[in-house]
Short mmCIF file of C-alpha atoms in Angstrom, two decimals:
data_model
loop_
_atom_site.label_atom_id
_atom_site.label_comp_id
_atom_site.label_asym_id
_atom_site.label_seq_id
_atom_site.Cartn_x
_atom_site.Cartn_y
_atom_site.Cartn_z
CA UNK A 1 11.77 -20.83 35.72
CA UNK A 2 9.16 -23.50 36.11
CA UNK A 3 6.04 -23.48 33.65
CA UNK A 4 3.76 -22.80 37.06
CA UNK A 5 5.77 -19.94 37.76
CA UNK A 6 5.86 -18.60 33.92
CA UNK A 7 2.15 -18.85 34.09
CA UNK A 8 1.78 -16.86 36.92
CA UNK A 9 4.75 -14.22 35.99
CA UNK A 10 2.61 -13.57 32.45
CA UNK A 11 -0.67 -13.18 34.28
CA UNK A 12 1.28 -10.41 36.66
CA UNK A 13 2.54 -8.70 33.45
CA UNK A 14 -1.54 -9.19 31.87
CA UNK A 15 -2.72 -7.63 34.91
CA UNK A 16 0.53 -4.82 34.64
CA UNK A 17 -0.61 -3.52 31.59
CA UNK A 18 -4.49 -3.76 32.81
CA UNK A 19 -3.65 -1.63 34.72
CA UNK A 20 -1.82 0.80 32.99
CA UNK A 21 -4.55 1.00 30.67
CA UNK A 22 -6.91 2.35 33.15
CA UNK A 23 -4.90 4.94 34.05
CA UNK A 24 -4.16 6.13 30.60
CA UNK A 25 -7.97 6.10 30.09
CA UNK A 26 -7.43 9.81 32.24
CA UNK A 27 -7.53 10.85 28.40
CA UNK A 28 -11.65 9.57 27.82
CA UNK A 29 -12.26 10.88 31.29
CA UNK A 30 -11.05 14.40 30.12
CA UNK A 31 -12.91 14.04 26.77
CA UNK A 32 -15.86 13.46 27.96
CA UNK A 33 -16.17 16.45 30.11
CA UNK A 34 -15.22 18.91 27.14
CA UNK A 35 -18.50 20.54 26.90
CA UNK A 36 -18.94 21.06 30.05
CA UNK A 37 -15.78 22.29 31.52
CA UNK A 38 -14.87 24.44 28.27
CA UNK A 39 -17.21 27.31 28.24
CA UNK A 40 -15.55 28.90 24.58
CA UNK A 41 -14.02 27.30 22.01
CA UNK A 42 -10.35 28.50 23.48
CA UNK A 43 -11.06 26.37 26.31
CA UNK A 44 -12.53 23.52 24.69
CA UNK A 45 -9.10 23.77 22.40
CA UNK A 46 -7.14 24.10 25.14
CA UNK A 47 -8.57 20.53 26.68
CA UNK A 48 -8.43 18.64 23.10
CA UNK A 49 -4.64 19.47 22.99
CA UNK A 50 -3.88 18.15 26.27
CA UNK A 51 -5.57 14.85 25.85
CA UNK A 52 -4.09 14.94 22.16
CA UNK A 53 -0.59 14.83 23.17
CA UNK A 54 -1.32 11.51 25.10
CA UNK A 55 -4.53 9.47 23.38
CA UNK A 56 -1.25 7.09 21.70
CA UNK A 57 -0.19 6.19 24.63
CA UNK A 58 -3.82 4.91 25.45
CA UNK A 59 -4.65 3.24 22.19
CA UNK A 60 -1.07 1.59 22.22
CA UNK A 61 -1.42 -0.02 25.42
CA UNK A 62 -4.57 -1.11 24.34
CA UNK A 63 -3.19 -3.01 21.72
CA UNK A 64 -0.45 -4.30 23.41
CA UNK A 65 -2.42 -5.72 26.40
CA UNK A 66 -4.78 -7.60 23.65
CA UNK A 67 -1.49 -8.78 21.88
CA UNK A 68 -0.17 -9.94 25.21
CA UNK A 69 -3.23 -11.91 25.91
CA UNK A 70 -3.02 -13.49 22.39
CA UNK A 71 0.96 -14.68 23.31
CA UNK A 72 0.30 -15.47 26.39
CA UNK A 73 -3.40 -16.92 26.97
CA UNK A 74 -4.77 -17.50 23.58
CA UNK A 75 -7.86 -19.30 24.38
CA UNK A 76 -8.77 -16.45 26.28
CA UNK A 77 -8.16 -14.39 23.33
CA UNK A 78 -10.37 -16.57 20.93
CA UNK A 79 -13.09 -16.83 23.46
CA UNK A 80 -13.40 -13.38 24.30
CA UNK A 81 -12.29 -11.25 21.18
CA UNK A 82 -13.68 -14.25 18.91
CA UNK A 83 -17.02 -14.71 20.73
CA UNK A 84 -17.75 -11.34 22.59
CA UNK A 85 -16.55 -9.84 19.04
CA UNK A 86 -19.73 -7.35 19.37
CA UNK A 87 -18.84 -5.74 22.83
CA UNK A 88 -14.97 -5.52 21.34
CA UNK A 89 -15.99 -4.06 18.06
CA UNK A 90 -17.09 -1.17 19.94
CA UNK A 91 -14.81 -0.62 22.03
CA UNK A 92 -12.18 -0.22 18.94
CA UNK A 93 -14.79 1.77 16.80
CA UNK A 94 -14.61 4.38 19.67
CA UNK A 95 -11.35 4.55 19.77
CA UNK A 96 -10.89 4.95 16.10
CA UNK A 97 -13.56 7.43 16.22
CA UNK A 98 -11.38 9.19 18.67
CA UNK A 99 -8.36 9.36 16.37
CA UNK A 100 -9.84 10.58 13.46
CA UNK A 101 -11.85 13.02 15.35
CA UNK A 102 -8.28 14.66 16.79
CA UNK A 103 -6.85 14.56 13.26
CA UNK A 104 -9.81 16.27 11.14
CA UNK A 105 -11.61 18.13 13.77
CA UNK A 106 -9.99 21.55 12.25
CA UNK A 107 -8.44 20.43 8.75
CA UNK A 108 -9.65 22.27 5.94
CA UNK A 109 -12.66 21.24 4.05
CA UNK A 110 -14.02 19.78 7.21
CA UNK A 111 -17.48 21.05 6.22
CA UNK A 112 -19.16 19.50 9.57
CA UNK A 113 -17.44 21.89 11.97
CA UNK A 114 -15.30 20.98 15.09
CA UNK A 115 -18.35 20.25 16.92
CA UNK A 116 -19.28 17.19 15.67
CA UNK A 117 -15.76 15.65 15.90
CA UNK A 118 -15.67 17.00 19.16
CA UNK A 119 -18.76 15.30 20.02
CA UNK A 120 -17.41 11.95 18.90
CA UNK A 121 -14.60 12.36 21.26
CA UNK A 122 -17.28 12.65 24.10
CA UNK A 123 -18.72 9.27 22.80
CA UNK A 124 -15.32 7.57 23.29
CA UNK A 125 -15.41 9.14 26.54
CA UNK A 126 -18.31 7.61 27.29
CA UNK A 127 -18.45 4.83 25.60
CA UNK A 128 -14.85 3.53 25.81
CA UNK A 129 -14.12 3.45 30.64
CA UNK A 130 -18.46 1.89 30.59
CA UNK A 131 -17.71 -0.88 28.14
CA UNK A 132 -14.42 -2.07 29.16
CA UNK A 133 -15.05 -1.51 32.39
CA UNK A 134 -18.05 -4.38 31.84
CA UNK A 135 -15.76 -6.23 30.45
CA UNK A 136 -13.41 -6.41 33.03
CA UNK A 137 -15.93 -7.05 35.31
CA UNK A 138 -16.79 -10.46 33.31
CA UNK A 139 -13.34 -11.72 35.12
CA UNK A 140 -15.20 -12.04 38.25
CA UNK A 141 -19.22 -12.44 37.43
CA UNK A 142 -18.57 -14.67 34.01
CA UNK A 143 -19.97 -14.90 30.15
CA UNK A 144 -21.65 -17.46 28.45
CA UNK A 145 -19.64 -19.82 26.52
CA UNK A 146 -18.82 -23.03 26.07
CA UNK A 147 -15.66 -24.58 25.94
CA UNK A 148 -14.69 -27.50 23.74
CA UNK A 149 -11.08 -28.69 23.00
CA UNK A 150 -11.81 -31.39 21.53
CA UNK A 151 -13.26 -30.11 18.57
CA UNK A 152 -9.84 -29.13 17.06
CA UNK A 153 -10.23 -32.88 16.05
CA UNK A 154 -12.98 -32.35 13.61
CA UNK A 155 -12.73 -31.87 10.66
CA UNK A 156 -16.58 -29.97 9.86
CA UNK A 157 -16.34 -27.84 12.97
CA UNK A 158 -12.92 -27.17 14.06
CA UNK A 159 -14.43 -24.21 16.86
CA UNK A 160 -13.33 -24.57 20.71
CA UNK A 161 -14.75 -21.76 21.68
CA UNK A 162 -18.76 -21.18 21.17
CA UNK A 163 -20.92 -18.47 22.63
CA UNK A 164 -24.96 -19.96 24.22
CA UNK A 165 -26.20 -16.70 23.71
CA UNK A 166 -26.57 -14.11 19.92
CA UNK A 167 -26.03 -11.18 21.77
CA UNK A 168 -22.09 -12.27 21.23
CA UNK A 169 -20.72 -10.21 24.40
CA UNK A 170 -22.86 -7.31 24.81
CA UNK A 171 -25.29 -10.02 27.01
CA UNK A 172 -22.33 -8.28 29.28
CA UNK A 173 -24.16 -5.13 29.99
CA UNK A 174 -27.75 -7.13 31.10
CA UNK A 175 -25.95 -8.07 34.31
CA UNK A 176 -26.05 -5.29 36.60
CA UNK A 177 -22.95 -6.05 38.25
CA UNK A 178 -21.00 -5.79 35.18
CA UNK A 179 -22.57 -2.11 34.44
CA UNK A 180 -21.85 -0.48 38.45
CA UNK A 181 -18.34 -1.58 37.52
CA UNK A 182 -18.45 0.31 34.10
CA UNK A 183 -19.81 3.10 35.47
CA UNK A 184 -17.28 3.09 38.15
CA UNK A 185 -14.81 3.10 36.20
CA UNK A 186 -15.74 5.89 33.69
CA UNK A 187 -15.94 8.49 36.60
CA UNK A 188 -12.93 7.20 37.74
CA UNK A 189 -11.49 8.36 34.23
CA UNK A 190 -13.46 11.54 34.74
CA UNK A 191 -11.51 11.57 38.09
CA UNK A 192 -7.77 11.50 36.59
CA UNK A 193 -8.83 13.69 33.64
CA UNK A 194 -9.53 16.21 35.60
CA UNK A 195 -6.08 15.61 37.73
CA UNK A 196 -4.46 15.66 34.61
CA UNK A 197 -5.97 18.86 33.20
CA UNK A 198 -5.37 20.91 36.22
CA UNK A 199 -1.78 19.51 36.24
CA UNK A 200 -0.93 20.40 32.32
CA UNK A 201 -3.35 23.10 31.80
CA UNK A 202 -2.09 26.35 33.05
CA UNK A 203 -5.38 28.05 33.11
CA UNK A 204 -6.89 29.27 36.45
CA UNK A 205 -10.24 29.66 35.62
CA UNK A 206 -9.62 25.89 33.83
CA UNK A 207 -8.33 24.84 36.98
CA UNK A 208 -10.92 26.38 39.18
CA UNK A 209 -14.17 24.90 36.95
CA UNK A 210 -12.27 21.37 37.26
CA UNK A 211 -11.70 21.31 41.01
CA UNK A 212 -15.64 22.16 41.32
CA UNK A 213 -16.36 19.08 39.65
CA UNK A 214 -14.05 16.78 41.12
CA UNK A 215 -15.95 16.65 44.40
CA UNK A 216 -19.26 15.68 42.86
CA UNK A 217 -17.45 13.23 40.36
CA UNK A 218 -15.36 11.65 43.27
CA UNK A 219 -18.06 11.12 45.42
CA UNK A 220 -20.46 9.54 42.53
CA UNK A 221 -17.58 6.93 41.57
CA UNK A 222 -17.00 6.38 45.15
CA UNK A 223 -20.34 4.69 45.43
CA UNK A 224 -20.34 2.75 42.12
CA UNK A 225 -16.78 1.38 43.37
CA UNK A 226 -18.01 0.52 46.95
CA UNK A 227 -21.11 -1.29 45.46
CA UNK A 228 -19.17 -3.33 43.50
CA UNK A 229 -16.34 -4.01 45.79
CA UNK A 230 -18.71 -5.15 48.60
CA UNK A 231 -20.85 -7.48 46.45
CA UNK A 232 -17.64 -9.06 45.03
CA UNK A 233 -15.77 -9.76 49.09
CA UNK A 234 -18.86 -11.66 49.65
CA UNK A 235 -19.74 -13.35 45.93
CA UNK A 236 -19.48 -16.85 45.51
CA UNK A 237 -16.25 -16.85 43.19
CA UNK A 238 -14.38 -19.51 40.45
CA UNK A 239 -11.47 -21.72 42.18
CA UNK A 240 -10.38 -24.68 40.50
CA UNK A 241 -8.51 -27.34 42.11
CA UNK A 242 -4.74 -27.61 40.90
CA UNK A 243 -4.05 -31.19 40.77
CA UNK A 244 -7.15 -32.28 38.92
CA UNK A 245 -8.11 -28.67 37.10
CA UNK A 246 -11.56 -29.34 38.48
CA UNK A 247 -13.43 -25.73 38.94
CA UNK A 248 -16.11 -25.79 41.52
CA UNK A 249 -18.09 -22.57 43.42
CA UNK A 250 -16.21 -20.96 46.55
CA UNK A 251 -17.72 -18.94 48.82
CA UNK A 252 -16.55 -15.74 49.08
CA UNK A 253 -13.80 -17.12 47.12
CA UNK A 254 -12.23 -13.02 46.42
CA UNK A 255 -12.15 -12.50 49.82
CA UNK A 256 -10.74 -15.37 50.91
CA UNK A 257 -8.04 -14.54 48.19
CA UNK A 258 -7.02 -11.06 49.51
CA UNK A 259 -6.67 -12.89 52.73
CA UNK A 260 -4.46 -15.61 52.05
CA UNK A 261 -2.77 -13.12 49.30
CA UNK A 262 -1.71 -10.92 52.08
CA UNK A 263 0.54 -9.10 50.08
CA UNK A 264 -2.19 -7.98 47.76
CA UNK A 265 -4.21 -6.41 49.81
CA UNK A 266 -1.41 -4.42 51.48
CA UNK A 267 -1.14 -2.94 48.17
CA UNK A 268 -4.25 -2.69 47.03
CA UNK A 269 -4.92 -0.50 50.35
CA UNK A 270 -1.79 1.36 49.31
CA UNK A 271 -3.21 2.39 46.34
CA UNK A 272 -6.75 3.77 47.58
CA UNK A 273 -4.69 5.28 50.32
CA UNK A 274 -2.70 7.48 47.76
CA UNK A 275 -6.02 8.00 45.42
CA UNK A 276 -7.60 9.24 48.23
CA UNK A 277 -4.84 11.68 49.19
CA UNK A 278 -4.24 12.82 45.46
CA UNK A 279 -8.12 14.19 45.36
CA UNK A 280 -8.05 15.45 48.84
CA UNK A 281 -4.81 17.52 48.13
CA UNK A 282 -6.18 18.50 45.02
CA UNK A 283 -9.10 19.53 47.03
CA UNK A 284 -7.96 21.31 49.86
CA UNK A 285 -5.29 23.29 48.39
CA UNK A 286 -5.79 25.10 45.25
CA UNK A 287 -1.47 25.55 44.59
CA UNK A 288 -1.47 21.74 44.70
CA UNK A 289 -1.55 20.69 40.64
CA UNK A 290 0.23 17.26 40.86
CA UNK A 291 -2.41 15.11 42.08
CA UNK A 292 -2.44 13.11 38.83
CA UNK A 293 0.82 11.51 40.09
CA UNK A 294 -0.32 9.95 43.41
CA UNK A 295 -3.54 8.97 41.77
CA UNK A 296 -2.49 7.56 38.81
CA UNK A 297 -0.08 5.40 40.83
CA UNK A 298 -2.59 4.17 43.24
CA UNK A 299 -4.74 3.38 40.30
CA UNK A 300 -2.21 1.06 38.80
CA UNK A 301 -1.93 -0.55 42.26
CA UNK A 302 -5.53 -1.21 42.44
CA UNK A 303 -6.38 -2.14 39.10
CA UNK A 304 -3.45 -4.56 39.53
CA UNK A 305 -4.86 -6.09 42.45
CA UNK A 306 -7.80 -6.69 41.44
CA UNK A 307 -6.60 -8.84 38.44
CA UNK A 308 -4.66 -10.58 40.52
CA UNK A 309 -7.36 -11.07 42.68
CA UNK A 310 -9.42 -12.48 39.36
CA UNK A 311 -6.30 -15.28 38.29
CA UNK A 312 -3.90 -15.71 41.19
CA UNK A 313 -4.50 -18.59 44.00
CA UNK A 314 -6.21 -21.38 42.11
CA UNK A 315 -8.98 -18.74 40.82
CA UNK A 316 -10.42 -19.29 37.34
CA UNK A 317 -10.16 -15.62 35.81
CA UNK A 318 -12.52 -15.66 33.07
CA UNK A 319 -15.74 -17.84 34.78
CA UNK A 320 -18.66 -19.57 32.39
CA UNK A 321 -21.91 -18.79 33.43
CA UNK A 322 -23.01 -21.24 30.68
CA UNK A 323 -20.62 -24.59 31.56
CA UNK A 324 -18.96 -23.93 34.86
CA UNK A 325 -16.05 -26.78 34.01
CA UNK A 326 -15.70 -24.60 30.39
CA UNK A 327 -14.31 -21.29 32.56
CA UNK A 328 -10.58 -20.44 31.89
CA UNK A 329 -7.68 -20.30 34.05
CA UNK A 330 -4.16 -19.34 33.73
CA UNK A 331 -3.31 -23.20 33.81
CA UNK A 332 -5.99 -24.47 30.84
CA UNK A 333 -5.83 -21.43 29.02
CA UNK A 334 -1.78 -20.51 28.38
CA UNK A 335 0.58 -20.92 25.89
CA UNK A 336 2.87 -24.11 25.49
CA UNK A 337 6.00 -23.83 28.12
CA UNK A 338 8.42 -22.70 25.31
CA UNK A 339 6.30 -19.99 23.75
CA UNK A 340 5.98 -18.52 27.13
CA UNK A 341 9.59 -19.10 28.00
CA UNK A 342 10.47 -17.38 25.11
CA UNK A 343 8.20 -14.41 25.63
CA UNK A 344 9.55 -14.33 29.42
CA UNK A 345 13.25 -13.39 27.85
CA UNK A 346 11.49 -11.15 25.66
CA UNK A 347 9.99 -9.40 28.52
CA UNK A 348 13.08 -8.22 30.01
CA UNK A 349 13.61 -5.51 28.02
CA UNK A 350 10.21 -4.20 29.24
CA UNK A 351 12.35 -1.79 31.30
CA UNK A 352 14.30 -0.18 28.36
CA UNK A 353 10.47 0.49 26.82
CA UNK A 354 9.01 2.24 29.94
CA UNK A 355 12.21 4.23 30.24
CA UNK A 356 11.51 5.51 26.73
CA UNK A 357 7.79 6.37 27.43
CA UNK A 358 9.23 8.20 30.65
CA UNK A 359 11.61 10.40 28.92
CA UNK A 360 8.83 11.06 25.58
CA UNK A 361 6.26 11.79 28.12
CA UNK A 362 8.75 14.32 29.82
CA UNK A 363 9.26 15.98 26.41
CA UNK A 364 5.81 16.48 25.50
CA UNK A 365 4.90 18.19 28.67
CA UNK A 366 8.26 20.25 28.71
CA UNK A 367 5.74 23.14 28.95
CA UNK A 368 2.16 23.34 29.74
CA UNK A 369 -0.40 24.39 27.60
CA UNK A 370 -2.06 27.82 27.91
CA UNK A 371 -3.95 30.57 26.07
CA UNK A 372 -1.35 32.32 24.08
CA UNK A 373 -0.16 28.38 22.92
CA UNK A 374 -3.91 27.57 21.73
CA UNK A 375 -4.30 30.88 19.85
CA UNK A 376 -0.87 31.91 18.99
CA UNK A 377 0.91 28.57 17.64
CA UNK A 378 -0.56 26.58 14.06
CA UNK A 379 0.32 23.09 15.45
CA UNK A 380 -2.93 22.88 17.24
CA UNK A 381 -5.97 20.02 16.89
#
């Protein structure tokens, strides 16, 4: 295992668990349609219980993709979580929100009603696919920040990492770009929350309300996802040259990637392929509850692609809009060739982890919720 090859084996697992995360995010995309998909309180119960048996898996794969960036490319992490610390804050303030709102929502002596925690899991619906979504999008369109190594050497101002701007990261959501992406990728949450309801709600009239909004909801991300897409095949994009770790402006530099990445694309086509099937299934025939499954896969796939697209063949992955030479790549930004060689061992048992998750998640949904569960059983949220 060379160091090149280490570099590029932890940006495939960074872009792995990218990934995964926006497929878990099927829970904010459920949330934030509570109030309009659950017409009584049973119904609204009957959604907050489904989500609630998954947000963990969400939150902790949130975590662990941060943590992996902060093993594996900490000046990333200092740039980004130290500088864009606004745009990050509240992110994790929603999702906080989100847990406490499950876990008090109907304890006793909650003397605001379920409504208003209810409400706060709409606003991490919301709130939490828009904003990471922009900040995703950053990977390809760039912040403003300054890079210095150097100052490690001194003893007043020992910062690398500074920020031109005070808006520290939510500057993010003035670039237009950034925000089609965010919205894109909140209905595509809407998208597999309503997948995953049908699929572990049984409830027809549940299932019929959901399927009536999954045409409008597909077709609106469609065109946020298109827009973007289109404008980044024929962006100028970040390359950097790999002998001299020069960075310079490419011409339709993601393009040219997916092309010479052959391999990519294939699966990046893969997974809209299977997307597209999962809603038209869905769709077409009202028996069909499993669509989450082929859509949540070809989710992964794309997501995955896409950050590859962003760090893979000599691309920087987190651009500068403020010092083009300061933007990071997986060579000037990793760990030291024996902290990632010892985090590549570590990673084998990766395997033994998602096996686990597999079986728990096959537990949980032994059986699927229903009426007589929500208003029958006392271990409800």
């Amino acid at each position: 295992m060379t160091y090149d090859f280490m570099q590029q084996y932890w940006w495939f697992l960074i872009s792995l668990l990218g990934a995964l995360l926006v497929f878990l995010m099927f829970v904010q995309g459920a949330n934030s349609l509570i109030f309009s998909l659950g017409a009584d309180e049973t119904e609204r119960k009957m959604l907050i219980n489904s989500t609630g048996r998954k947000w963990e898996f969400t939150f902790t794969t949130l975590v662990t993709f941060g943590g992996a960036f902060f093993a594996s490319f900490p000046l990333f992490y200092s740039t980004s979580f130290g500088g864009a610390y606004w745009l990050w804050m509240i992110i994790l303030f929603s999702f906080v929100l989100q847990a406490v709102s499950y876990e008090f929502q109907n304890k006793l002596g909650n003397i605001f009603g379920p409504q208003l925690f209810q409400s706060f899991l709409v606003v991490n619906g919301v709130l939490g696919p828009i904003l990471l979504g922009g900040a995703v999008a950053t990977f390809f369109n760039g912040s403003n920040f300054v890079v210095q190594k150097m100052n490690l050497l001194s003893d007043v101002q020992p910062v690398i990492s500074s920020w031109t701007g005070r808006m520290n990261g939510l500057d993010a959501l003035l670039d237009i770009r950034n925000v089609i992406f965010g919205i894109a990728v909140f209905f595509l949450a809407r998208i597999l929350g309503i997948l995953y309801i049908i699929n572990n709600v049984d409830d027809k009239n549940l299932r019929d309300k959901c399927r009536k909004s999954l045409r409008w909801i597909f077709v609106i991300f469609l065109v946020f996802f298109l827009l973007f897409f289109t404008q980044l095949l024929v962006k100028d994009g970040y390359a950097y040259d790999p002998a001299t770790g020069v960075i310079f402006m490419e011409p339709m530099k993601y393009l040219h990637n997916l092309l010479t990445m052959w391999y990519v694309l294939v699966v990046l086509l893969v997974g809209v392929v299977l997307l597209l099937f999962a809603v038209y299934k869905t769709l077409k025939n009202d028996a069909y509850i499993h669509g989450i499954w082929p859509a949540g896969i070809g989710v992964v796939l794309v997501v995955l692609c896409l950050f590859l697209c962003a760090g893979w063949n000599c691309t920087a992955y987190y651009p500068s809009n403020a010092d083009l030479q300061s933007s990071l790549t997986i060579a000037n930004s990793c760990s030291s060739e024996f902290t990632l060689r010892t985090m590549t061992y570590v990673s084998f048992v990766i395997p033994i982890v998602l096996a686990y998750i597999v079986y728990a998640w096959r537990a949980i949904d032994s059986k699927k919720i229903d009426r007589q569960e929500i208003t029958s059983s006392d271990h409800v949220y």
